[in-house]
Short mmCIF file of C-alpha atoms and ligand atoms in Angstrom, two decimals:
data_model
loop_
_atom_site.label_atom_id
_atom_site.label_comp_id
_atom_site.label_asym_id
_atom_site.label_seq_id
_atom_site.Cartn_x
_atom_site.Cartn_y
_atom_site.Cartn_z
CA MET A 19 60.96 89.15 128.54
CA LEU A 20 62.75 91.25 131.15
CA THR A 21 61.82 91.35 134.80
CA ILE A 22 60.20 94.57 136.00
CA THR A 23 63.43 95.65 137.74
CA GLU A 24 65.45 95.00 134.59
CA ALA A 25 62.94 96.97 132.50
CA ILE A 26 63.09 99.91 134.95
CA LYS A 27 66.89 99.90 134.80
CA GLN A 28 67.15 99.45 131.03
CA ARG A 29 64.44 101.93 129.94
CA ARG A 30 65.77 105.04 128.20
CA SER A 31 64.14 107.84 126.28
CA ILE A 32 64.59 106.73 122.68
CA ARG A 33 64.44 109.48 120.09
CA SER A 34 65.56 107.59 117.01
CA PHE A 35 63.67 104.58 115.67
CA ARG A 36 64.25 101.92 113.01
CA SER A 37 61.57 101.66 110.35
CA ASP A 38 60.67 98.04 111.29
CA PRO A 39 56.99 97.86 112.24
CA VAL A 40 55.93 97.07 115.79
CA PRO A 41 54.04 93.74 115.78
CA GLY A 42 50.32 93.88 116.60
CA ASP A 43 50.86 91.52 119.56
CA ALA A 44 53.33 93.97 121.09
CA ILE A 45 50.91 96.89 120.65
CA PHE A 46 48.23 94.80 122.36
CA GLU A 47 50.64 93.87 125.18
CA MET A 48 51.46 97.55 125.83
CA LEU A 49 47.78 98.55 125.85
CA GLU A 50 47.02 95.68 128.18
CA ALA A 51 49.76 96.88 130.56
CA ALA A 52 48.16 100.34 130.53
CA ARG A 53 44.71 98.90 131.14
CA LEU A 54 45.92 97.07 134.24
CA ALA A 55 47.33 100.19 135.91
CA PRO A 56 46.01 101.20 139.33
CA SER A 57 43.99 104.38 139.79
CA GLY A 58 42.32 106.24 142.64
CA SER A 59 38.95 104.60 143.41
CA ASN A 60 39.62 102.49 140.31
CA ASN A 61 38.33 105.34 138.14
CA GLN A 62 40.56 104.38 135.16
CA PRO A 63 40.40 107.76 133.39
CA TRP A 64 42.95 106.81 130.67
CA ARG A 65 42.04 106.54 127.00
CA PHE A 66 44.36 105.90 124.05
CA ILE A 67 44.57 106.45 120.34
CA VAL A 68 47.05 104.25 118.50
CA VAL A 69 48.52 106.13 115.55
CA THR A 70 50.33 104.29 112.76
CA ASP A 71 49.22 106.36 109.77
CA GLN A 72 52.15 108.39 108.40
CA ASP A 73 50.13 111.50 107.60
CA GLU A 74 48.55 111.53 111.05
CA LYS A 75 52.00 111.09 112.66
CA ARG A 76 53.29 114.04 110.61
CA LYS A 77 50.47 116.24 111.87
CA LEU A 78 51.05 115.04 115.43
CA ARG A 79 54.76 115.87 115.14
CA LYS A 80 53.87 119.43 114.12
CA ILE A 81 51.53 119.87 117.10
CA CYS A 82 54.14 118.43 119.48
CA PHE A 83 56.62 121.21 118.75
CA ASP A 84 58.01 119.53 115.64
CA GLN A 85 59.77 116.70 117.50
CA ALA A 86 60.92 114.53 114.58
CA PHE A 87 61.00 111.17 116.37
CA ILE A 88 57.18 111.30 116.67
CA GLU A 89 56.86 111.02 112.91
CA GLN A 90 59.68 108.48 112.69
CA ALA A 91 58.27 106.03 115.26
CA PRO A 92 56.24 103.18 113.71
CA VAL A 93 53.57 103.53 116.38
CA VAL A 94 52.55 106.44 118.57
CA PHE A 95 50.27 106.19 121.58
CA VAL A 96 48.24 109.35 122.11
CA CYS A 97 47.45 109.22 125.81
CA CYS A 98 44.30 110.98 126.98
CA ILE A 99 42.22 111.53 130.05
CA ASP A 100 38.45 111.21 129.99
CA LEU A 101 36.96 113.32 132.76
CA THR A 102 33.60 111.56 132.48
CA ALA A 103 35.34 108.73 134.37
CA TYR A 104 34.58 110.97 137.41
CA ALA A 105 30.92 111.60 136.57
CA LYS A 106 28.19 110.37 138.92
CA ALA A 107 27.27 107.32 136.82
CA SER A 108 30.88 106.11 136.82
CA ARG A 109 31.29 106.84 140.53
CA GLU A 110 28.24 104.69 141.26
CA LYS A 111 29.64 101.85 139.23
CA ARG A 112 32.99 102.05 141.02
CA ALA A 113 31.38 102.23 144.46
CA GLN A 114 29.31 99.13 143.68
CA GLU A 115 32.53 97.42 142.69
CA PHE A 116 34.03 98.28 146.10
CA ILE A 117 31.02 96.49 147.65
CA ASP A 118 30.98 93.52 145.24
CA PHE A 119 34.67 92.82 145.65
CA GLY A 120 34.52 93.01 149.43
CA ILE A 121 36.88 95.98 149.52
CA ILE A 122 34.62 98.03 151.79
CA GLU A 123 35.10 95.44 154.56
CA THR A 124 38.86 95.84 154.34
CA LEU A 125 38.74 99.62 154.74
CA SER A 126 39.29 101.36 158.04
CA GLY A 127 39.19 104.82 159.53
CA TYR A 128 37.81 107.67 157.45
CA PHE A 129 37.18 105.54 154.34
CA ALA A 130 35.21 102.90 156.27
CA ASP A 131 32.52 105.41 157.24
CA PRO A 132 29.33 104.58 155.24
CA LYS A 133 28.36 108.25 155.48
CA LEU A 134 31.40 109.15 153.42
CA TRP A 135 30.35 106.70 150.69
CA GLU A 136 26.85 108.09 150.70
CA LEU A 137 28.25 111.57 150.40
CA MET A 138 30.58 110.59 147.56
CA LEU A 139 27.77 108.89 145.67
CA ASN A 140 25.23 111.62 146.15
CA GLU A 141 27.58 114.45 145.31
CA PRO A 142 26.22 115.93 142.06
CA ASP A 143 28.41 116.37 139.02
CA SER A 144 30.04 119.72 139.40
CA ASP A 145 32.76 120.98 137.10
CA LEU A 146 34.52 117.81 135.93
CA ASN A 147 37.66 119.87 135.35
CA VAL A 148 38.40 119.72 139.09
CA HIS A 149 39.43 116.10 138.44
CA PHE A 150 42.00 117.06 135.81
CA ALA A 151 45.06 116.66 138.08
CA SER A 152 43.91 113.28 139.46
CA ALA A 153 43.07 112.04 135.97
CA MET A 154 46.48 113.09 134.70
CA ALA A 155 48.35 111.55 137.66
CA ASN A 156 46.49 108.27 137.24
CA THR A 157 46.94 108.21 133.49
CA TYR A 158 50.67 108.83 133.83
CA ILE A 159 50.92 105.55 135.75
CA ALA A 160 49.31 103.76 132.79
CA VAL A 161 51.63 105.54 130.34
CA GLU A 162 54.69 104.42 132.28
CA HIS A 163 53.34 100.86 132.12
CA ILE A 164 53.46 101.27 128.32
CA ALA A 165 57.05 102.54 128.49
CA LEU A 166 58.23 99.69 130.73
CA THR A 167 56.43 97.04 128.68
CA ALA A 168 58.02 98.48 125.53
CA THR A 169 61.46 98.06 127.13
CA ALA A 170 60.60 94.54 128.26
CA LEU A 171 59.69 93.68 124.65
CA GLY A 172 62.96 95.07 123.25
CA LEU A 173 61.28 98.25 122.04
CA GLY A 174 62.09 101.87 122.82
CA SER A 175 59.79 104.72 123.80
CA CYS A 176 59.94 108.35 124.77
CA TRP A 177 57.56 110.34 126.91
CA VAL A 178 56.33 113.46 125.16
CA GLY A 179 54.74 115.97 127.48
CA ALA A 180 54.97 118.84 125.00
CA VAL A 181 51.58 118.11 123.44
CA GLY A 182 50.55 121.45 121.97
CA THR A 183 47.17 123.03 122.59
CA VAL A 184 43.87 121.44 123.49
CA LYS A 185 42.30 122.78 120.29
CA GLU A 186 45.04 121.38 118.04
CA MET A 187 44.63 117.89 119.50
CA ARG A 188 40.84 118.13 119.49
CA ASP A 189 40.84 119.09 115.81
CA LEU A 190 43.27 116.34 114.80
CA PHE A 191 41.59 113.48 116.67
CA GLN A 192 37.98 114.73 116.95
CA LEU A 193 38.14 114.27 120.70
CA PRO A 194 34.91 114.36 122.71
CA PRO A 195 34.43 117.42 124.98
CA HIS A 196 35.74 115.91 128.24
CA THR A 197 38.75 114.19 126.70
CA PHE A 198 42.23 115.77 126.73
CA VAL A 199 45.63 114.62 125.52
CA VAL A 200 48.12 114.53 128.42
CA ALA A 201 51.06 112.71 126.81
CA VAL A 202 52.23 111.21 123.57
CA MET A 203 54.41 108.12 123.47
CA PRO A 204 56.19 107.11 120.28
CA VAL A 205 57.35 103.47 120.28
CA GLY A 206 59.59 101.49 117.97
CA TYR A 207 62.84 99.55 117.73
CA PRO A 208 65.67 101.83 118.83
CA VAL A 209 68.44 102.72 116.41
CA LYS A 210 70.70 102.58 119.46
CA VAL A 211 70.17 102.53 123.18
CA PRO A 212 71.92 105.48 124.82
CA PRO A 213 73.75 105.24 128.16
CA PRO A 214 71.66 106.03 131.22
CA ARG A 215 70.96 109.68 132.01
CA PRO A 216 72.27 110.76 135.40
CA ARG A 217 69.93 110.69 138.37
CA ILE A 218 70.26 112.56 141.64
CA SER A 219 71.59 110.43 144.50
CA LEU A 220 69.51 108.32 146.86
CA ASP A 221 70.52 110.62 149.71
CA SER A 222 69.17 113.64 147.90
CA ILE A 223 65.73 112.09 147.37
CA LEU A 224 65.42 111.06 151.01
CA LEU A 225 64.03 113.84 153.17
CA ARG A 226 65.06 111.73 156.17
CA PRO A 227 68.04 109.36 156.18
CA LEU A 228 67.23 105.64 156.26
CA ALA A 229 67.35 104.16 159.76
CA LYS A 230 69.29 101.23 158.35
CA ARG A 231 71.07 101.06 155.00
CA PRO A 232 71.15 97.76 153.14
C1 FMN B 314 56.19 113.86 131.71
C2 FMN B 314 57.39 113.81 130.79
C3 FMN B 314 57.41 114.62 129.67
C4 FMN B 314 58.48 114.55 128.77
N1 FMN B 314 58.42 115.27 127.61
C5 FMN B 314 59.40 115.12 126.69
C6 FMN B 314 59.30 115.76 125.42
O1 FMN B 314 58.35 116.46 125.11
N2 FMN B 314 60.33 115.57 124.54
C7 FMN B 314 61.40 114.77 124.81
O2 FMN B 314 62.26 114.63 123.96
N3 FMN B 314 61.51 114.14 126.02
C8 FMN B 314 60.54 114.28 126.95
N4 FMN B 314 60.62 113.61 128.15
C9 FMN B 314 61.75 112.70 128.40
C10 FMN B 314 62.73 113.25 129.45
O3 FMN B 314 63.52 114.25 128.87
C11 FMN B 314 63.61 112.07 129.96
O4 FMN B 314 62.77 111.12 130.59
C12 FMN B 314 64.69 112.49 130.94
O5 FMN B 314 65.61 113.37 130.32
C13 FMN B 314 65.46 111.32 131.51
O6 FMN B 314 66.02 110.53 130.48
P1 FMN B 314 65.66 108.97 130.33
O7 FMN B 314 64.17 108.87 130.10
O8 FMN B 314 66.45 108.47 129.16
O9 FMN B 314 66.05 108.28 131.61
C14 FMN B 314 59.58 113.68 129.06
C15 FMN B 314 59.55 112.90 130.21
C16 FMN B 314 58.46 112.92 131.04
C17 FMN B 314 58.43 111.99 132.23
#
C-alpha cells in the first residue's frame, strides 16, 4: 500500500483497462475511503452505485458522451449527491452529533453562538436545490478518496465529469427525485500508466509569494 503522498504523485487518469476483475475487497476499500471523507457540517451528501454489469456499463458509456473506457473498466462508480442530506431531519441529526461529540464546545466566534444553531435547526426546508453546489463540492472530496485509494491499491481510475443529462441518468438508475449524478469513476487495472500530465508551477498557484521557501 502506498503512502498518501505517493498515491497523490502516482495517480493518473487511466483510460485503458485490463479485463481482470477488481477484487471485492478493493471495491469495499474504495467505498470505505469515500465514506470517511469530510463534509461541511458532516452532512455526507454522497451516494454511490457500483456498476459491474456489462450492459449497464454500455448504457452508461453512451450517456457519458460515448467514452469507451467506461464500458471497458471492470467496475464503475456512479457518484451521486442526495440533497435530502440537507433536509431538516438530517440537519437535526447532525446538530445533535455536534453536541454529543463535544464539538460545540470547541467552536468559537460566529459558530459558537447558540442563536445561530437555533436558527439553522429551525430553518424550514426551502428549495433543496440551493445546496447543490455544496453537495457537489463535498462529494468530489469523497470521489477523489476513491481515486487515491485506487492508486494505492495498484488500480487506475479516471474522473468523468461529462455525465450526460439528469433525465438520462435518472432513467438508467431509477434515481430518487433529490438524487443527481455528479461524476462517474471507472476503475480497473491499467493497461499502462502514462507519464504525469504537466501542472502549472507552484509560483503560478500562489497569489502571494511564500515568506520562506523550503
Ligand atoms: C471534475 C473532473 C472531470 C473530468 N472529466 C473527464 C471526462 O469526462 N473524460 C475524461 O477523459 N477525463 C476527465 N477528467 C480527467 C482530466 O482530464 C485529467 O484529470 C487531467 O487532464 C489531468 O490529468 P491526470 O488526471 O492524469 O493528472 C476529469 C477530471 C476532473 C477532475
